Amino acid sequence: MNAALGTAGVALALSAAVLGMVTLAVGLRRGDPRLLSAGQRYVWLILGGAVLSVVAMEAAFIGHDFALKYVADNGSRETPMLYTISGMWSALEGSILLWSLILAGYLAVMVRHFRARAGDHLVAWATLTGFAVAAFFFGLMAGPANPFKVISGIVPADGQGPNPLLQNHPLVAFHPPILYLGFVGFTIPFAFAIAALVTGRVGEGWLVETRRWTLFAWGFLTVGIVLGAWWSYEVLGWGGYWAWDPVENASFLPWLTGTAYIHSVMVQERRGMLRVWNLSLLVSTFALTILGTFLTRSGVLDSVHAFSESNIGPALLGFFALVVGVSIGLIGWRGDRLRSPGAIDSPLSREGAFLANNVAFGAFAFVVLLGTVFPLIAEAINGDRLSVGAPYFDTMTAPVGFTLLFLMAVAPALPWRKASGELLHRRLLWPAWAATGVVVVCVAAGLRGLAPLAAFALGAFAAAAAIRQLVLSARAARRQGSPAWRGLLGRANGGMVVHIGVVVIAVAFAASHSYGQRHEFRLDPGQTAHLGGHSITYLGTTTVQHANKKTLSARVRVDGGQVYEPALQQFPFASQAIGSPSVRVGILDDVYLTLVAAPEGNTAAAVVGINVQPLIAWLWIGGGLMGFGTFLAAWPGRRRRPTQPSSAPAVASGEPSVTPVADEAPVAVGPHA
Amino acid sequence: MPDARTGAARPARSHLWAWALMALVLVGALAIGRGDPGPPSDAQRAHDIATEIRCPTCRGLSAADSDAPSSQAIRDEILRRVQAGQTDGEIRAYLVSRYTVDILLNPERHGVAVLVWALPIVAGIAALGALILAFRRWRASPGVAVSAGDQALVDEALRR
């Protein structure tokens, strides 16, 4: 029953996507607005199909319908409800299902948002592109990644449950959907970019239309990545939060290009320049979400030798190639309209800083991509098997990270067009003194090491520059008779809040990287170990038999206060016990406890791993600040909405079409405006 | 923002002094803050080597970060060899011969692996070069001719 409903849902969504594409294509060809409108309404069938399949899948999980292979593999009668529900996205096929649901949701919101302009060819082409992406993902589920496969033969009485690591922390229920809201969200600006290229309306209109969609996706991607790091810290038990693992890199890559895009797009909105570059960044961001899914889901990188083991790989790789090929082709075809007349006067200007930012983010993305796929490249060249791990990424990305911190400090102080020395002096002197002051205080407090001190200095510099900007903006709001908090709203100010979040993360990263201490202690019951100014007393062990697992926890008292219980958990279908850490979270430092080796008896010694790392909690706080800042940046504020259609109609002469962009400053839109 | 236009092209002398003083304080603090690491202890050296060795049985972790028995064995072996006076290179060479070259998380700087180090540097230089060329071209571009009437309008708007 569930299998039939789910399969029907996939079939419904797939055929609706294809029919919608055909209807839109015919409508575009005939220029018939009624057909365009009808074609866009297919989105509701796509959404209906997606919801039907997800409901069927969840019903199968909750009702323990082990006739479904996916449920038998990832659910069990003993799994708690939260992990039963999250079981849907704990393996490949269900992840594609979640992806498709979110995509259908985004497309439905998009169609509804633009319903008054359903006859506009730009919107129609964007919808068509969105439907094509949806058709691909529902096609995956109809073919190689079918989540509704039925077990042939006897239906098992119980399932295996999710991977043990995916059922011992509640973050597993939130991190994947939020991350996917980010990944999938880039489909909308991508669809509009393709539509702008196809219709030739490559002016700034489509950028303005998709600005909030991009921010929305970017914000969720950011929060999703931070939650992933948090999950990894709380669950994996090695005390770190970022291992440069291919899966992490795959989520980080679109973030890097997406971040470059939301900066450089401001140059285009303001000056009408960098059109090809912005289109390329946006297309890369979308393509990298597909490539990331390919790299991590096809098994190419998990084990370098299992290229042919998975059958979803070729489809994803083919789709990636299609996206890249079509985009490059369209950009080449529209090359004449994409040329922009403007010029950047001076490298010492806001737009110059954005260019430098783009070079840095581009380099960052290149290093991460190269390091991630290099094992494949090397093996292809001469059969060498080699690893590229954290030391490589740390070495190569550190200089880029420092550059970005520096740019974050200087760029907000730079005016558009050209800066004078006097102006820089006035705007940067106090932030720079703040940086110097922080270094002096840190050194006086006994902190040593060039890299962390440099990170703190640049962090303080950037934070002071951002705070200066916010204070000025709040004062300006007061002068206009609004409450000061209005000064936090809008893109520039919300962006500064995001910058502060980045600084908080950078400082926490540098501190935990440089000043962390770890040691393993063999402790008898009652014995106390000391590390990093903390005392850790081992009290004894407790064994608890849960429905889905057996937990052996060590009771450990930290600093004579609360007792923490790092544990080893034995799941029935897992060969090895899974360590689950316990963390004393603090504002200044975290004490991270793991049970490395269980004692032979209750009076014997246990090996307890202790990891004291400063400022870890600030990584998550910084992530929250970044999300909050994105929210502020997307806030409508007092910006006027453009009342004109997004882009001027295509002009036959091949002249680039230019529409004035509604912005807070109507001056200096660009020499051509 | 009148300052953007009326500011002097060259910073005043007192400004330079302010920045020079700050640079002095910063460099001084960093010189003290750099600390004197001295020769690393055996344990420190062993740990540094272990961070660049892959845990053979787990995915994506270094031997320094992992609790796995195989990593413990590698850490013990490294420490034993450090104490026996072997160089970092000798210890790495031993581990490569004992396992395979993919035990090294930090790719070697010869053979095919040199590409993974060199390509980003080449690409970075190329990007910077392209940027410099672009600025040259922009500088050479004639810009927009401004009529006296337009200029008057702009001046008027700025005065307000």
Short mmCIF file of C-alpha atoms in Angstrom, two decimals, chain A residues 237-238 243 245 247 273-274 302 342-347 352 355-356 359 363 366-367 370-371 374 377-378 381-382 384-392 395-396 415 418 420-429 432-433 435-436 439-440 443 447-450 453-454 457 518 520 576 594-596 671, chain B residues 1 3-4 7-12 14-16 18-19 21-23 25-26 29-36 47 51-54 59-61 64-67 69 72 75 100-107 109 112-121 123-124 127-128 131 135 138-139 141 144 157:
data_model
loop_
_atom_site.label_atom_id
_atom_site.label_comp_id
_atom_site.label_asym_id
_atom_site.label_seq_id
_atom_site.Cartn_x
_atom_site.Cartn_y
_atom_site.Cartn_z
CA GLY A 237 33.71 11.48 19.42
CA TRP A 238 37.06 12.72 18.18
CA ALA A 243 37.67 17.15 9.21
CA ASP A 245 35.90 15.10 4.79
CA VAL A 247 30.98 15.16 2.52
CA MET A 273 29.45 45.18 -14.45
CA LEU A 274 30.68 41.59 -14.02
CA ASP A 302 33.94 6.90 -0.02
CA GLY A 342 31.47 50.31 -17.09
CA ALA A 343 34.97 50.50 -15.70
CA ILE A 344 36.28 50.11 -12.20
CA ASP A 345 38.24 53.27 -11.46
CA SER A 346 40.47 52.15 -8.64
CA PRO A 347 41.39 48.94 -6.88
CA GLY A 352 37.79 46.65 -5.97
CA LEU A 355 36.81 41.74 -6.78
CA ALA A 356 39.56 40.81 -4.34
CA VAL A 359 39.53 36.08 -6.17
CA ALA A 363 40.93 30.37 -4.79
CA PHE A 366 39.49 25.81 -6.14
CA VAL A 367 41.70 24.45 -3.36
CA LEU A 370 41.05 20.14 -6.12
CA GLY A 371 41.93 18.58 -2.77
CA PHE A 374 42.63 14.91 -6.39
CA ILE A 377 42.78 12.59 -10.61
CA ALA A 378 45.98 10.98 -9.35
CA ILE A 381 46.89 9.76 -14.20
CA ASN A 382 49.10 6.91 -13.10
CA ASP A 384 48.67 6.17 -7.65
CA ARG A 385 46.46 5.95 -4.62
CA LEU A 386 47.00 8.86 -2.32
CA SER A 387 45.16 10.80 0.35
CA VAL A 388 44.59 14.51 0.63
CA GLY A 389 43.64 15.32 4.18
CA ALA A 390 43.29 18.01 6.78
CA PRO A 391 46.97 19.11 6.85
CA TYR A 392 46.80 19.94 3.15
CA THR A 395 48.06 24.75 4.90
CA MET A 396 46.46 25.89 1.67
CA PRO A 415 33.48 53.91 -0.70
CA LYS A 418 37.51 55.56 -5.28
CA SER A 420 41.19 58.76 -0.56
CA GLY A 421 43.92 58.31 2.03
CA GLU A 422 42.24 60.79 4.35
CA LEU A 423 39.00 58.85 4.24
CA LEU A 424 40.69 55.51 4.94
CA HIS A 425 42.58 57.07 7.81
CA ARG A 426 39.40 58.35 9.40
CA ARG A 427 37.43 55.16 8.92
CA LEU A 428 40.08 52.56 9.67
CA LEU A 429 42.22 54.06 12.41
CA ALA A 432 42.99 49.09 13.52
CA TRP A 433 43.70 50.26 17.05
CA ALA A 435 43.02 45.05 16.53
CA THR A 436 46.30 46.22 18.04
CA VAL A 439 46.87 41.60 20.34
CA VAL A 440 48.46 43.49 23.23
CA VAL A 443 49.99 38.70 24.61
CA LEU A 447 48.74 33.70 24.72
CA ARG A 448 51.48 32.69 22.30
CA GLY A 449 51.67 31.73 18.63
CA LEU A 450 51.77 33.89 15.53
CA LEU A 453 47.35 36.09 17.35
CA ALA A 454 47.14 37.18 13.73
CA ALA A 457 43.97 40.75 15.39
CA ARG A 518 43.89 16.38 24.60
CA GLU A 520 43.87 9.93 27.46
CA GLN A 576 31.56 -2.29 16.83
CA THR A 594 35.00 10.11 25.68
CA LEU A 595 35.10 6.60 27.00
CA VAL A 596 38.01 5.11 25.08
CA PRO A 671 27.80 55.55 -16.11
CA MET B 1 29.44 61.58 2.38
CA ASP B 3 34.54 63.32 2.87
CA ALA B 4 34.84 61.01 -0.12
CA GLY B 7 39.48 64.59 1.38
CA ALA B 8 43.09 65.38 0.68
CA ALA B 9 44.74 63.13 -1.84
CA ARG B 10 47.72 62.64 0.44
CA PRO B 11 47.30 61.78 4.12
CA ALA B 12 48.57 64.41 6.51
CA SER B 14 50.20 63.36 11.73
CA HIS B 15 48.18 60.54 10.22
CA LEU B 16 51.32 58.74 9.15
CA ALA B 18 49.51 57.49 14.10
CA TRP B 19 49.79 54.50 11.80
CA LEU B 21 53.05 54.13 16.09
CA MET B 22 50.38 51.50 15.79
CA ALA B 23 52.53 49.35 13.51
CA VAL B 25 53.07 48.49 18.93
CA LEU B 26 51.63 45.67 16.79
CA ALA B 29 53.39 42.67 20.64
CA LEU B 30 53.61 40.02 17.92
CA ALA B 31 57.36 39.64 18.46
CA ILE B 32 56.75 38.88 22.13
CA GLY B 33 53.63 36.86 21.37
CA ARG B 34 55.41 34.67 18.86
CA GLY B 35 56.96 33.00 21.85
CA ASP B 36 60.10 30.94 21.77
CA HIS B 47 51.95 14.23 17.82
CA THR B 51 48.38 14.52 12.65
CA GLU B 52 49.66 13.93 9.12
CA ILE B 53 49.06 10.17 9.13
CA ARG B 54 45.72 8.69 8.19
CA ARG B 59 37.55 7.27 7.45
CA GLY B 60 38.82 10.81 7.28
CA LEU B 61 40.57 11.04 10.64
CA ALA B 64 46.36 11.71 16.20
CA ASP B 65 42.61 12.27 16.38
CA SER B 66 41.35 8.72 16.37
CA ASP B 67 40.79 6.37 19.29
CA PRO B 69 43.48 0.60 18.17
CA GLN B 72 47.06 3.90 18.92
CA ARG B 75 51.11 6.68 17.62
CA THR B 100 50.97 2.48 1.48
CA VAL B 101 51.57 6.01 0.29
CA ASP B 102 47.95 6.91 0.91
CA ILE B 103 48.67 6.73 4.64
CA LEU B 104 50.02 10.28 4.27
CA LEU B 105 47.29 12.90 4.69
CA ASN B 106 49.67 15.57 3.49
CA PRO B 107 50.46 14.64 -0.11
CA ARG B 109 55.79 17.24 -2.83
CA VAL B 112 51.90 13.37 -9.38
CA ALA B 113 51.08 14.77 -5.96
CA VAL B 114 53.07 17.90 -6.73
CA LEU B 115 50.12 19.00 -8.87
CA VAL B 116 47.85 19.35 -5.87
CA TRP B 117 50.29 21.88 -4.40
CA ALA B 118 51.28 23.66 -7.58
CA LEU B 119 47.94 24.06 -9.35
CA PRO B 120 46.33 26.40 -6.78
CA ILE B 121 49.43 28.58 -6.77
CA ALA B 123 45.74 29.47 -10.62
CA GLY B 124 46.11 32.12 -7.93
CA ALA B 127 43.79 35.18 -11.29
CA LEU B 128 45.82 38.03 -9.83
CA LEU B 131 42.81 41.22 -12.24
CA PHE B 135 42.44 47.23 -13.98
CA TRP B 138 39.72 49.89 -17.15
CA ARG B 139 42.22 52.64 -16.46
CA SER B 141 39.20 53.12 -21.04
CA VAL B 144 32.14 58.75 -19.83
CA ALA B 157 22.57 67.28 -5.70
#
